[in-house]
Amino acid sequence: MWWLQASILVLLAISVFCENETLDPNAPTACNNFYEYVCEKPIVVGYPRIMAVHWSQNNLSNDIDQYQDYVFHPQQKLRFWDVANADVISKWLVQFDTNDNGVKWKEHTKRHEEFLTFDGPKKREALERIFENYNLSVITRFYKSLKKSVEHLEDLRVPVSSHNHYYHGLFDEIVDIHISQIRSESKYNEEQKNYLIDKVKNVKIIFPYLEYNNITIWRQAKTAYEKEYYRLKTVINETHLHPDVVDKMVRVLAVNPAMEIFEKYITTFTPRFVFQHVVSAATRHSFNYQDEIHLSIFTVFNPKTNPNAVYDRILYVMCHELLHVHYNVDSPPFETEIWDREKQCIHDRLDYYANAYKNETDWSLAQFSYEDSANVSGLRLMLLYLAQMTSDSNQIRENIENVVTRFCHKTQRKAAAHNPLDVSLNVAVSQMPTFNNLYNCTPGDRMYVARDKYCKALNMDIDVNDYTTQKIEKDDLFVLTQFMDVLENTADELDAANITTIEYEKFDVTVTDVEEEEEALEGSAESSESSSEESSEEKDGDLEDELKEAESLASSSLSFNFPFFVILILSIYLF
């Protein structure tokens, strides 16, 4: 028996070693650094359904497709400005500038408005000066995305549609929840709340390749661009301007006939947004451009692989982009002091998590804090939605971690016009009203935020109960069942006794509809249970719940200790 005792002691030592290794004080925890905690987990890489275009890689040719029917025989050659419309060039230049630097879209628009007041020679001079040093790669984006989109639509073969009911249905639910949130929680007066609600109601959203996806029209627009480009190149004979300057402006002019086709097809959105939609369709970009949202699906996700994670991430992007209706580069619409106070709270939280970046000369957390405000309020809105969909806290944790996983990067954590990913996401999740309860964070933990320290948004108080799971639990069903049994028995007794009311009408209690509702609720609760639950139901429900709770605790906090306890029990028994 000595050898068995020795073996047990060795296993005990190994178990203790594993336990000590697990409790590495330097290992990130959810309450210490949530971003690192999530991103150090094994990540299942989900490749998008189609490969997106990355402008930074610039791996697509600048050439314009040319076909045999693109042959033009001009009667005479003309100088550039005899053919070109300066106003059209300036108009689309605003959108190219916005695509390259959307934060300054107001400045780009103002430039064009001022440009329209110039006389002809001054307009031409201004454009020639702009295009001398203008980045060609920005101008080529329109045609590259247009050409790639035709290829993607050929590959996807999705049904022709102008309205995807599934994604619009999901978005409409989010909108309704947010409107209800403003109406019931905001302390603004009724006029101010109605202003905010009207802004939300007027938001439009488009899902590229799922809507307005008639490949025939996209091909027509591509052909129109190509024909105009080669027509102008054939007819123009310009000796006073540099050929590169002429080529850039010709490419901008070629946008016009293509956009005329799109504007007749996509009529529910503004031309400026349709332009950005076409330029971004083949990219991974999602954005809110003056209350019109472009939300990429196929170039970022593959809905057929890991659908739960994809659903969570799309849901979060929806909430984030919707909240940009309030948080953007515009000035506050009213009560500036309140908006500034709420913004300062976000600034303070960014500063708290940004120690690693404070020594950098270009560090400026305030410049893009509207993105962080949209993160914080967007994640809260998502949590409100999820709380109505499930009663499982483990499911909520999985939902949130799926969102953060989407933004995990080991090295490149900075993005254009955004604060660093780890800083921004740590701020957002720490501001979730139920975060402390979900991850058992306590005062002193880096991610812990006390209830009275939550950053407010839209002048709303935060009630943690609103964000806790609202869906009916099994215990609730048990109580309801007991109540219905009493109600049904009482109804039978009243009927048997022929008890009447004062008006001498028989007192009627109908239980059929309530029973059907009870059965529906039972089915709803069963469908929300974790997929890891055994399919056969245990006889003792209370015992089953206790076992599940014990199993959950063991898996979350005692992952290496289980062998230790088993061996300890064996050793006590043997010795």
Coordinates of C-alpha atoms in Angstrom, one line a residue:
M1 CA 0.0 0.0 0.0
W2 CA 3.0 2.3 0.5
W3 CA 3.4 2.8 -3.3
L4 CA -0.2 4.0 -3.5
Q5 CA 0.3 6.4 -0.7
A6 CA 3.5 7.8 -2.4
S7 CA 1.7 8.1 -5.7
I8 CA -1.1 10.1 -4.0
L9 CA 1.4 12.5 -2.4
V10 CA 3.1 13.1 -5.8
L11 CA -0.3 13.8 -7.4
L12 CA -1.1 16.2 -4.5
A13 CA 2.2 18.0 -5.1
I14 CA 1.4 18.3 -8.8
S15 CA -2.1 19.6 -8.0
V16 CA -0.7 22.2 -5.7
F17 CA 1.8 23.2 -8.4
C18 CA -0.9 23.6 -11.0
E19 CA -3.0 25.6 -8.6
N20 CA -0.1 28.0 -7.9
E21 CA 0.6 28.4 -11.6
T22 CA -3.1 29.2 -12.2
L23 CA -3.0 32.0 -9.6
D24 CA -0.2 33.8 -11.3
P25 CA -0.6 37.4 -10.0
N26 CA 0.5 38.8 -13.3
A27 CA -2.1 37.0 -15.3
P28 CA -4.9 39.3 -16.5
T29 CA -8.3 38.9 -14.9
A30 CA -11.7 40.2 -15.8
C31 CA -11.6 42.6 -12.9
N32 CA -8.0 43.7 -13.6
N33 CA -7.9 44.2 -17.4
F34 CA -10.9 42.9 -19.2
Y35 CA -9.5 43.4 -22.7
E36 CA -6.4 41.4 -21.9
Y37 CA -8.4 38.8 -20.1
V38 CA -10.6 38.2 -23.1
C39 CA -7.9 38.5 -25.7
E40 CA -5.6 36.0 -24.0
K41 CA -8.2 33.3 -24.4
P42 CA -7.9 31.0 -27.4
I43 CA -9.7 32.9 -30.2
V44 CA -11.5 31.0 -32.9
V45 CA -10.6 33.0 -36.1
G46 CA -13.7 33.5 -38.1
Y47 CA -12.9 34.4 -41.7
P48 CA -15.5 36.7 -43.4
R49 CA -17.7 35.4 -46.2
I50 CA -15.8 37.5 -48.7
M51 CA -12.4 39.1 -48.5
A52 CA -12.5 42.9 -47.9
V53 CA -10.6 45.6 -49.7
H54 CA -8.0 47.2 -47.5
W55 CA -7.0 50.7 -48.7
S56 CA -3.8 50.7 -46.6
Q57 CA -2.5 47.6 -48.4
N58 CA -3.3 49.2 -51.8
N59 CA -3.1 45.8 -53.5
L60 CA -5.6 46.5 -56.3
S61 CA -4.6 47.9 -59.6
N62 CA -5.4 51.5 -60.5
D63 CA -6.2 50.5 -64.0
I64 CA -9.7 51.0 -65.4
D65 CA -11.2 48.1 -67.3
Q66 CA -11.5 48.7 -71.0
Y67 CA -13.6 46.8 -73.5
Q68 CA -13.9 46.8 -77.3
D69 CA -17.0 48.9 -77.3
Y70 CA -15.2 51.7 -75.4
V71 CA -14.0 53.2 -78.7
F72 CA -14.5 56.9 -79.2
H73 CA -13.7 59.0 -82.3
P74 CA -14.0 62.6 -81.4
Q75 CA -14.3 65.1 -84.2
Q76 CA -11.8 67.4 -82.5
K77 CA -9.5 67.4 -79.4
L78 CA -10.4 69.8 -76.7
R79 CA -8.6 71.3 -73.7
F80 CA -9.6 69.9 -70.3
W81 CA -11.6 72.9 -69.1
D82 CA -13.5 73.0 -72.3
V83 CA -14.9 69.6 -71.4
A84 CA -14.9 69.5 -67.6
N85 CA -17.5 71.0 -65.2
A86 CA -15.6 72.4 -62.2
D87 CA -18.7 72.4 -60.0
V88 CA -19.2 68.6 -60.5
I89 CA -15.5 68.0 -59.7
S90 CA -15.8 70.0 -56.5
K91 CA -19.1 68.3 -55.5
W92 CA -17.6 64.8 -55.6
L93 CA -14.3 66.0 -54.2
V94 CA -16.2 66.8 -50.9
Q95 CA -17.2 63.1 -50.7
F96 CA -13.7 61.8 -51.5
D97 CA -12.3 64.1 -48.7
T98 CA -15.0 62.9 -46.4
N99 CA -14.2 59.3 -47.1
D100 CA -10.5 60.0 -46.3
N101 CA -11.2 62.1 -43.3
G102 CA -14.8 62.0 -42.2
V103 CA -14.2 63.8 -38.9
K104 CA -13.8 67.0 -41.0
W105 CA -16.9 66.6 -43.2
K106 CA -18.2 70.0 -42.2
E107 CA -15.0 71.7 -43.3
H108 CA -15.1 69.8 -46.6
T109 CA -18.7 71.0 -47.2
K110 CA -17.9 74.5 -46.3
R111 CA -15.0 74.5 -48.8
H112 CA -17.4 73.5 -51.6
E113 CA -20.0 76.1 -50.6
E114 CA -17.3 78.8 -50.7
F115 CA -16.0 77.3 -54.0
L116 CA -19.4 77.8 -55.7
T117 CA -19.1 81.6 -55.1
F118 CA -15.9 81.8 -57.2
D119 CA -15.9 82.9 -60.8
G120 CA -14.8 80.4 -63.5
P121 CA -11.0 81.1 -63.6
K122 CA -10.8 81.1 -59.8
K123 CA -12.6 77.8 -59.6
R124 CA -10.2 76.2 -62.1
E125 CA -7.2 77.6 -60.4
A126 CA -8.4 76.3 -57.0
L127 CA -9.0 72.8 -58.3
E128 CA -5.7 72.6 -60.2
R129 CA -3.9 73.6 -56.9
I130 CA -5.8 71.0 -54.9
F131 CA -5.1 68.1 -57.3
E132 CA -1.4 68.8 -57.7
N133 CA -0.7 67.0 -54.4
Y134 CA -4.0 65.1 -54.0
N135 CA -3.5 61.4 -53.1
L136 CA -4.4 59.3 -56.1
S137 CA -5.2 56.3 -53.9
V138 CA -8.1 58.1 -52.3
I139 CA -9.6 58.9 -55.8
T140 CA -9.3 55.3 -57.0
R141 CA -11.4 54.0 -54.1
F142 CA -14.7 54.6 -55.8
Y143 CA -13.9 52.5 -58.9
K144 CA -12.0 49.8 -57.0
S145 CA -14.9 49.2 -54.6
L146 CA -17.4 49.4 -57.5
K147 CA -15.5 46.8 -59.5
K148 CA -14.9 44.5 -56.5
S149 CA -18.6 44.8 -55.5
V150 CA -19.6 43.4 -58.9
E151 CA -17.3 40.4 -58.3
H152 CA -18.7 39.9 -54.8
L153 CA -22.3 40.0 -56.0
E154 CA -21.5 37.4 -58.6
D155 CA -20.0 35.2 -55.9
L156 CA -22.7 35.7 -53.2
R157 CA -25.7 35.2 -55.5
V158 CA -28.0 36.6 -52.8
P159 CA -31.7 37.3 -53.7
V160 CA -32.3 40.7 -55.1
S161 CA -33.8 42.9 -52.4
S162 CA -34.1 46.5 -51.3
H163 CA -35.0 45.6 -47.7
N164 CA -33.5 42.7 -45.6
H165 CA -36.3 42.0 -43.1
Y166 CA -34.2 40.0 -40.6
Y167 CA -31.5 42.7 -40.0
H168 CA -34.0 45.6 -40.2
G169 CA -36.3 43.8 -37.7
L170 CA -33.3 43.5 -35.3
F171 CA -32.4 47.1 -35.8
D172 CA -36.0 48.2 -35.3
E173 CA -36.1 46.4 -31.9
I174 CA -33.0 48.2 -30.9
V175 CA -34.4 51.5 -31.9
D176 CA -37.7 50.8 -30.0
I177 CA -35.7 50.0 -26.8
H178 CA -33.6 53.1 -27.1
I179 CA -36.7 55.3 -27.6
S180 CA -38.3 53.8 -24.6
Q181 CA -35.1 54.3 -22.6
I182 CA -35.1 58.0 -23.5
R183 CA -38.8 58.5 -22.8
S184 CA -38.8 56.8 -19.4
E185 CA -35.3 57.5 -18.0
S186 CA -34.1 60.9 -19.4
K187 CA -34.5 63.9 -17.1
Y188 CA -34.6 66.3 -20.1
N189 CA -38.0 68.1 -20.6
E190 CA -40.5 66.7 -23.0
E191 CA -39.5 68.9 -25.9
Q192 CA -35.9 67.9 -25.5
K193 CA -36.7 64.3 -25.2
N194 CA -38.9 64.5 -28.3
Y195 CA -36.0 66.1 -30.2
L196 CA -33.8 63.1 -29.3
I197 CA -36.4 60.6 -30.1
D198 CA -37.1 62.2 -33.5
K199 CA -33.4 62.0 -34.3
V200 CA -33.5 58.3 -33.5
K201 CA -36.6 57.6 -35.5
N202 CA -35.1 59.3 -38.6
V203 CA -32.0 57.1 -38.6
K204 CA -31.7 54.9 -41.7
I205 CA -29.6 51.8 -42.2
I206 CA -28.3 49.8 -45.2
F207 CA -26.7 46.4 -45.2
P208 CA -24.4 46.2 -48.3
Y209 CA -24.9 43.3 -50.6
L210 CA -28.0 42.3 -48.8
E211 CA -30.0 45.3 -50.0
Y212 CA -30.0 47.2 -53.3
N213 CA -27.9 44.4 -54.6
N214 CA -29.2 44.0 -58.2
I215 CA -26.0 43.1 -59.9
T216 CA -27.3 44.4 -63.3
I217 CA -27.5 47.9 -61.9
W218 CA -24.1 47.6 -60.3
R219 CA -22.7 46.5 -63.7
Q220 CA -24.4 49.4 -65.4
A221 CA -22.8 51.8 -63.0
K222 CA -19.4 50.3 -63.5
T223 CA -19.7 50.5 -67.3
A224 CA -20.9 54.1 -67.0
Y225 CA -17.8 55.0 -65.0
E226 CA -15.5 53.2 -67.5
K227 CA -17.0 54.7 -70.6
E228 CA -16.9 58.2 -69.2
Y229 CA -13.3 57.8 -68.2
Y230 CA -12.2 56.6 -71.6
R231 CA -14.4 59.2 -73.4
L232 CA -12.7 62.0 -71.6
K233 CA -9.3 60.6 -72.0
T234 CA -9.9 60.3 -75.8
V235 CA -11.3 63.8 -76.3
I236 CA -8.9 65.8 -74.0
N237 CA -5.7 67.2 -75.3
E238 CA -4.2 69.2 -72.5
T239 CA -0.7 70.6 -72.7
H240 CA -0.8 73.2 -69.9
L241 CA -1.7 70.8 -67.0
H242 CA 0.4 67.9 -65.7
P243 CA -1.0 64.6 -67.0
D244 CA -1.3 63.3 -63.4
V245 CA -3.5 66.2 -62.5
V246 CA -5.7 65.7 -65.5
D247 CA -6.0 62.0 -64.8
K248 CA -7.1 62.6 -61.2
M249 CA -9.8 65.0 -62.2
V250 CA -11.0 62.8 -65.0
R251 CA -11.4 59.9 -62.5
V252 CA -13.6 62.3 -60.3
L253 CA -15.7 63.3 -63.3
A254 CA -16.3 59.7 -64.2
V255 CA -18.0 59.2 -60.9
N256 CA -21.0 61.4 -62.0
P257 CA -22.6 59.1 -64.6
A258 CA -22.1 56.1 -62.3
M259 CA -23.7 58.0 -59.4
E260 CA -26.7 59.1 -61.5
I261 CA -27.5 55.4 -61.9
F262 CA -27.2 54.6 -58.2
E263 CA -29.2 57.7 -57.2
K264 CA -32.1 56.5 -59.3
Y265 CA -31.8 53.0 -57.8
I266 CA -31.1 53.8 -54.1
T267 CA -33.7 56.5 -53.6
T268 CA -34.3 56.3 -49.8
F269 CA -30.8 57.6 -49.0
T270 CA -29.1 60.9 -49.8
P271 CA -26.6 61.1 -52.7
R272 CA -23.7 61.9 -50.4
F273 CA -24.4 58.7 -48.4
V274 CA -24.9 56.6 -51.5
F275 CA -21.5 57.6 -52.6
Q276 CA -20.0 56.5 -49.3
H277 CA -22.0 53.3 -49.5
V278 CA -20.5 52.5 -52.9
V279 CA -16.9 53.4 -51.8
S280 CA -17.2 51.3 -48.6
A281 CA -19.3 48.3 -49.9
A282 CA -16.2 46.2 -50.5
T283 CA -14.4 47.2 -47.3
R284 CA -14.9 46.2 -43.7
H285 CA -16.1 49.7 -42.7
S286 CA -19.3 50.5 -40.8
F287 CA -20.2 54.0 -40.1
N288 CA -22.9 56.6 -39.4
Y289 CA -22.8 59.5 -41.8
Q290 CA -25.2 62.2 -40.8
D291 CA -27.8 59.7 -39.4
E292 CA -27.5 57.2 -42.3
I293 CA -25.8 54.0 -41.3
H294 CA -23.7 51.6 -43.5
L295 CA -23.2 48.3 -41.6
S296 CA -21.0 45.7 -43.3
I297 CA -21.9 42.1 -42.9
F298 CA -20.2 39.7 -45.5
T299 CA -16.8 41.5 -45.5
V300 CA -16.5 41.3 -41.7
F301 CA -18.5 38.2 -40.7
N302 CA -19.6 34.9 -42.1
P303 CA -23.1 34.3 -40.6
K304 CA -22.9 30.6 -41.3
T305 CA -19.8 30.0 -39.1
N306 CA -20.1 30.5 -35.4
P307 CA -23.5 32.3 -35.8
N308 CA -23.8 33.2 -32.1
A309 CA -20.6 35.2 -32.0
V310 CA -21.5 36.9 -35.3
Y311 CA -24.9 37.8 -34.0
D312 CA -23.4 39.4 -30.9
R313 CA -20.9 41.4 -32.9
I314 CA -23.4 42.6 -35.4
L315 CA -25.8 43.5 -32.6
Y316 CA -23.1 45.6 -30.9
V317 CA -22.1 47.4 -34.1
M318 CA -25.8 48.2 -34.6
C319 CA -26.1 49.7 -31.1
H320 CA -22.8 51.6 -31.5
E321 CA -23.7 53.2 -34.9
L322 CA -27.2 54.0 -33.7
L323 CA -25.8 55.9 -30.7
H324 CA -23.7 58.1 -33.0
V325 CA -27.0 59.9 -33.7
H326 CA -26.2 61.6 -30.3
Y327 CA -22.4 61.3 -30.2
N328 CA -20.5 62.8 -33.1
V329 CA -18.6 65.9 -34.1
D330 CA -21.7 68.1 -33.8
S331 CA -22.2 70.5 -30.9
P332 CA -24.7 69.6 -28.2
P333 CA -28.3 70.5 -29.3
F334 CA -29.2 71.9 -25.8
E335 CA -28.1 71.9 -22.1
T336 CA -24.4 72.2 -23.0
E337 CA -23.4 71.9 -19.4
I338 CA -25.0 68.5 -19.0
W339 CA -23.5 67.2 -22.2
D340 CA -20.0 68.5 -21.2
R341 CA -20.3 67.0 -17.7
E342 CA -21.2 63.6 -19.2
K343 CA -18.3 63.9 -21.7
Q344 CA -15.9 64.8 -18.9
C345 CA -16.8 61.6 -17.1
I346 CA -15.8 59.6 -20.2
H347 CA -12.6 61.6 -20.4
D348 CA -11.7 60.8 -16.8
R349 CA -12.3 57.0 -17.4
L350 CA -10.2 57.1 -20.5
D351 CA -7.4 58.8 -18.6
Y352 CA -7.7 56.1 -15.9
Y353 CA -7.0 53.2 -18.3
A354 CA -4.5 55.0 -20.5
N355 CA -1.3 54.9 -18.6
A356 CA 0.5 52.9 -21.3
Y357 CA -0.1 55.7 -23.9
K358 CA 0.4 58.9 -21.9
N359 CA 4.1 59.2 -22.8
E360 CA 3.3 59.3 -26.5
T361 CA 3.5 62.8 -28.1
D362 CA 0.3 62.3 -30.2
W363 CA -1.8 61.1 -27.3
S364 CA -5.1 63.0 -27.1
L365 CA -7.9 61.1 -25.5
A366 CA -10.5 63.9 -25.8
Q367 CA -10.3 64.2 -29.6
F368 CA -12.3 61.1 -30.4
S369 CA -14.2 60.6 -27.1
Y370 CA -17.5 60.7 -29.0
E371 CA -16.5 57.2 -30.2
D372 CA -16.1 56.1 -26.6
S373 CA -19.4 57.7 -25.6
A374 CA -21.0 55.6 -28.4
N375 CA -19.2 52.6 -27.1
V376 CA -20.4 53.0 -23.5
S377 CA -24.0 53.8 -24.4
G378 CA -24.1 51.3 -27.2
L379 CA -22.9 48.5 -25.0
R380 CA -25.5 49.4 -22.4
L381 CA -28.2 49.4 -25.1
M382 CA -27.1 46.0 -26.2
L383 CA -27.2 44.8 -22.6
L384 CA -30.8 46.1 -22.2
Y385 CA -31.7 44.1 -25.3
L386 CA -30.0 40.9 -24.1
A387 CA -31.5 41.2 -20.7
Q388 CA -34.9 40.7 -22.3
M389 CA -33.7 37.8 -24.4
T390 CA -32.2 35.5 -21.7
S391 CA -32.2 34.6 -18.1
D392 CA -28.7 33.1 -18.1
S393 CA -25.9 35.3 -16.8
N394 CA -23.4 33.0 -18.3
Q395 CA -25.0 33.7 -21.7
I396 CA -24.6 37.5 -21.1
R397 CA -20.9 37.0 -20.3
E398 CA -20.4 35.1 -23.5
N399 CA -22.2 37.8 -25.5
I400 CA -20.0 40.5 -24.1
E401 CA -16.8 38.5 -24.6
N402 CA -17.8 37.8 -28.2
V403 CA -18.0 41.5 -28.8
V404 CA -14.6 42.2 -27.3
T405 CA -13.0 39.3 -29.1
R406 CA -13.8 41.0 -32.4
F407 CA -11.4 43.8 -31.5
C408 CA -8.5 41.7 -30.1
H409 CA -5.1 42.7 -31.6
K410 CA -1.8 41.8 -30.1
T411 CA 0.2 44.7 -31.6
Q412 CA -2.0 47.2 -33.6
R413 CA -4.4 48.6 -31.1
K414 CA -4.8 52.0 -32.6
A415 CA -7.3 52.8 -35.3
A416 CA -7.9 56.0 -37.2
A417 CA -10.1 58.5 -35.5
H418 CA -10.5 56.2 -32.4
N419 CA -8.8 55.8 -29.1
P420 CA -6.7 52.7 -28.5
L421 CA -8.8 49.5 -28.5
D422 CA -7.8 48.3 -25.1
V423 CA -8.4 51.6 -23.4
S424 CA -11.8 52.2 -25.1
L425 CA -13.2 48.8 -24.5
N426 CA -12.1 48.6 -20.9
V427 CA -13.9 51.9 -20.4
A428 CA -17.0 50.6 -22.1
V429 CA -17.3 47.3 -20.3
S430 CA -16.5 48.8 -16.9
Q431 CA -19.4 51.2 -17.4
M432 CA -21.9 48.3 -17.9
P433 CA -24.2 48.5 -14.9
T434 CA -24.1 44.7 -14.3
F435 CA -20.4 44.2 -14.9
N436 CA -19.4 44.0 -11.3
N437 CA -22.0 41.3 -10.6
L438 CA -21.2 39.4 -13.8
Y439 CA -17.5 39.1 -13.0
N440 CA -17.6 39.4 -9.2
C441 CA -15.5 42.6 -9.2
T442 CA -15.1 44.3 -5.8
P443 CA -13.8 47.7 -4.6
G444 CA -10.1 48.0 -5.3
D445 CA -10.2 46.1 -8.6
R446 CA -9.1 48.1 -11.5
M447 CA -12.3 47.4 -13.5
Y448 CA -14.6 48.1 -10.6
V449 CA -16.8 51.2 -10.8
A450 CA -19.2 52.0 -8.0
R451 CA -22.8 52.6 -8.9
D452 CA -22.7 56.3 -8.1
K453 CA -19.7 56.7 -10.3
Y454 CA -21.2 55.5 -13.6
C455 CA -21.1 58.0 -16.4
K456 CA -24.5 59.2 -17.3
A457 CA -25.7 59.5 -20.8
L458 CA -28.5 61.7 -22.2
N459 CA -29.2 62.9 -18.7
M460 CA -30.5 59.5 -17.6
D461 CA -30.2 57.9 -14.2
I462 CA -29.0 54.4 -14.2
D463 CA -31.0 51.7 -12.5
V464 CA -29.0 48.4 -12.4
N465 CA -32.3 46.4 -12.2
D466 CA -33.1 47.5 -15.8
Y467 CA -30.0 45.7 -17.0
T468 CA -30.5 42.5 -15.1
T469 CA -32.1 39.5 -16.9
Q470 CA -35.8 40.0 -17.3
K471 CA -36.8 36.7 -18.8
I472 CA -38.9 34.3 -16.8
E473 CA -37.0 31.7 -14.7
K474 CA -38.0 28.2 -13.8
D475 CA -38.8 29.2 -10.3
D476 CA -41.1 31.9 -11.6
L477 CA -42.9 29.2 -13.7
F478 CA -43.3 27.0 -10.7
V479 CA -45.0 29.8 -8.7
L480 CA -47.2 30.7 -11.7
T481 CA -48.2 27.0 -12.1
Q482 CA -49.2 26.8 -8.5
F483 CA -51.2 30.0 -8.8
M484 CA -53.0 28.8 -11.9
D485 CA -53.9 25.5 -10.1
V486 CA -55.5 27.5 -7.3
L487 CA -57.2 29.8 -9.8
E488 CA -58.6 26.8 -11.7
N489 CA -59.8 25.0 -8.6
T490 CA -61.5 28.2 -7.4
A491 CA -63.2 28.7 -10.7
D492 CA -64.5 25.1 -10.6
E493 CA -65.8 25.7 -7.0
L494 CA -67.5 28.9 -8.0
D495 CA -69.1 27.3 -11.0
A496 CA -70.3 24.3 -9.0
A497 CA -71.8 26.6 -6.4
N498 CA -73.4 28.8 -9.1
I499 CA -72.2 31.9 -7.3
T500 CA -73.5 35.1 -8.9
T501 CA -72.4 38.8 -8.8
I502 CA -74.6 41.6 -7.5
E503 CA -75.9 42.1 -11.1
Y504 CA -77.0 38.5 -10.9
E505 CA -74.7 37.4 -13.7
K506 CA -72.7 34.3 -13.4
F507 CA -69.1 34.9 -12.3
D508 CA -67.0 33.5 -15.2
V509 CA -63.4 32.6 -15.0
T510 CA -61.7 31.4 -18.1
V511 CA -58.4 29.6 -17.7
T512 CA -57.8 28.1 -21.1
D513 CA -55.9 31.1 -22.5
V514 CA -53.8 31.3 -19.3
E515 CA -52.9 27.7 -19.6
E516 CA -51.7 28.2 -23.1
E517 CA -49.7 31.2 -22.0
E518 CA -48.2 29.1 -19.2
E519 CA -47.2 26.3 -21.7
A520 CA -45.7 28.9 -24.0
L521 CA -43.6 30.4 -21.1
E522 CA -42.4 26.9 -20.2
G523 CA -41.3 26.3 -23.7
S524 CA -39.6 29.7 -23.8
A525 CA -37.7 29.0 -20.6
E526 CA -36.6 25.6 -21.8
S527 CA -35.3 27.0 -25.1
S528 CA -33.2 29.6 -23.2
E529 CA -31.3 27.0 -21.2
S530 CA -27.6 26.5 -22.0
S531 CA -26.8 24.0 -24.8
S532 CA -24.6 22.1 -22.4
E533 CA -27.6 21.0 -20.3
E534 CA -28.6 17.4 -20.4
S535 CA -31.5 16.7 -22.7
S536 CA -33.2 14.4 -20.2
E537 CA -34.9 16.2 -17.3
E538 CA -33.9 15.3 -13.8
K539 CA -36.7 14.3 -11.4
D540 CA -35.6 16.7 -8.7
G541 CA -35.4 20.2 -10.2
D542 CA -34.0 21.8 -7.1
L543 CA -31.2 19.3 -6.9
E544 CA -30.4 19.8 -10.6
D545 CA -30.1 23.6 -10.1
E546 CA -27.8 23.1 -7.1
L547 CA -25.6 20.7 -9.1
K548 CA -25.4 23.2 -12.0
E549 CA -24.5 26.0 -9.6
A550 CA -21.8 23.8 -8.0
E551 CA -20.5 22.8 -11.5
S552 CA -20.4 26.5 -12.6
L553 CA -18.4 27.5 -9.5
A554 CA -16.0 24.6 -10.0
S555 CA -15.4 25.5 -13.6
S556 CA -14.9 29.2 -13.0
S557 CA -12.8 29.3 -9.9
L558 CA -11.5 25.8 -9.2
S559 CA -10.4 24.6 -12.6
F560 CA -7.2 23.1 -11.3
N561 CA -8.4 22.3 -7.8
F562 CA -10.8 19.5 -8.7
P563 CA -8.1 16.8 -8.9
F564 CA -6.8 18.2 -5.6
F565 CA -10.1 17.5 -3.8
V566 CA -10.6 14.1 -5.4
I567 CA -7.1 13.1 -4.3
L568 CA -7.6 14.6 -0.8
I569 CA -10.7 12.5 -0.3
L570 CA -9.0 9.3 -1.5
S571 CA -6.0 10.0 0.8
I572 CA -8.3 10.5 3.8
Y573 CA -10.1 7.3 2.9
L574 CA -6.9 5.3 2.4
F575 CA -5.0 6.6 5.4

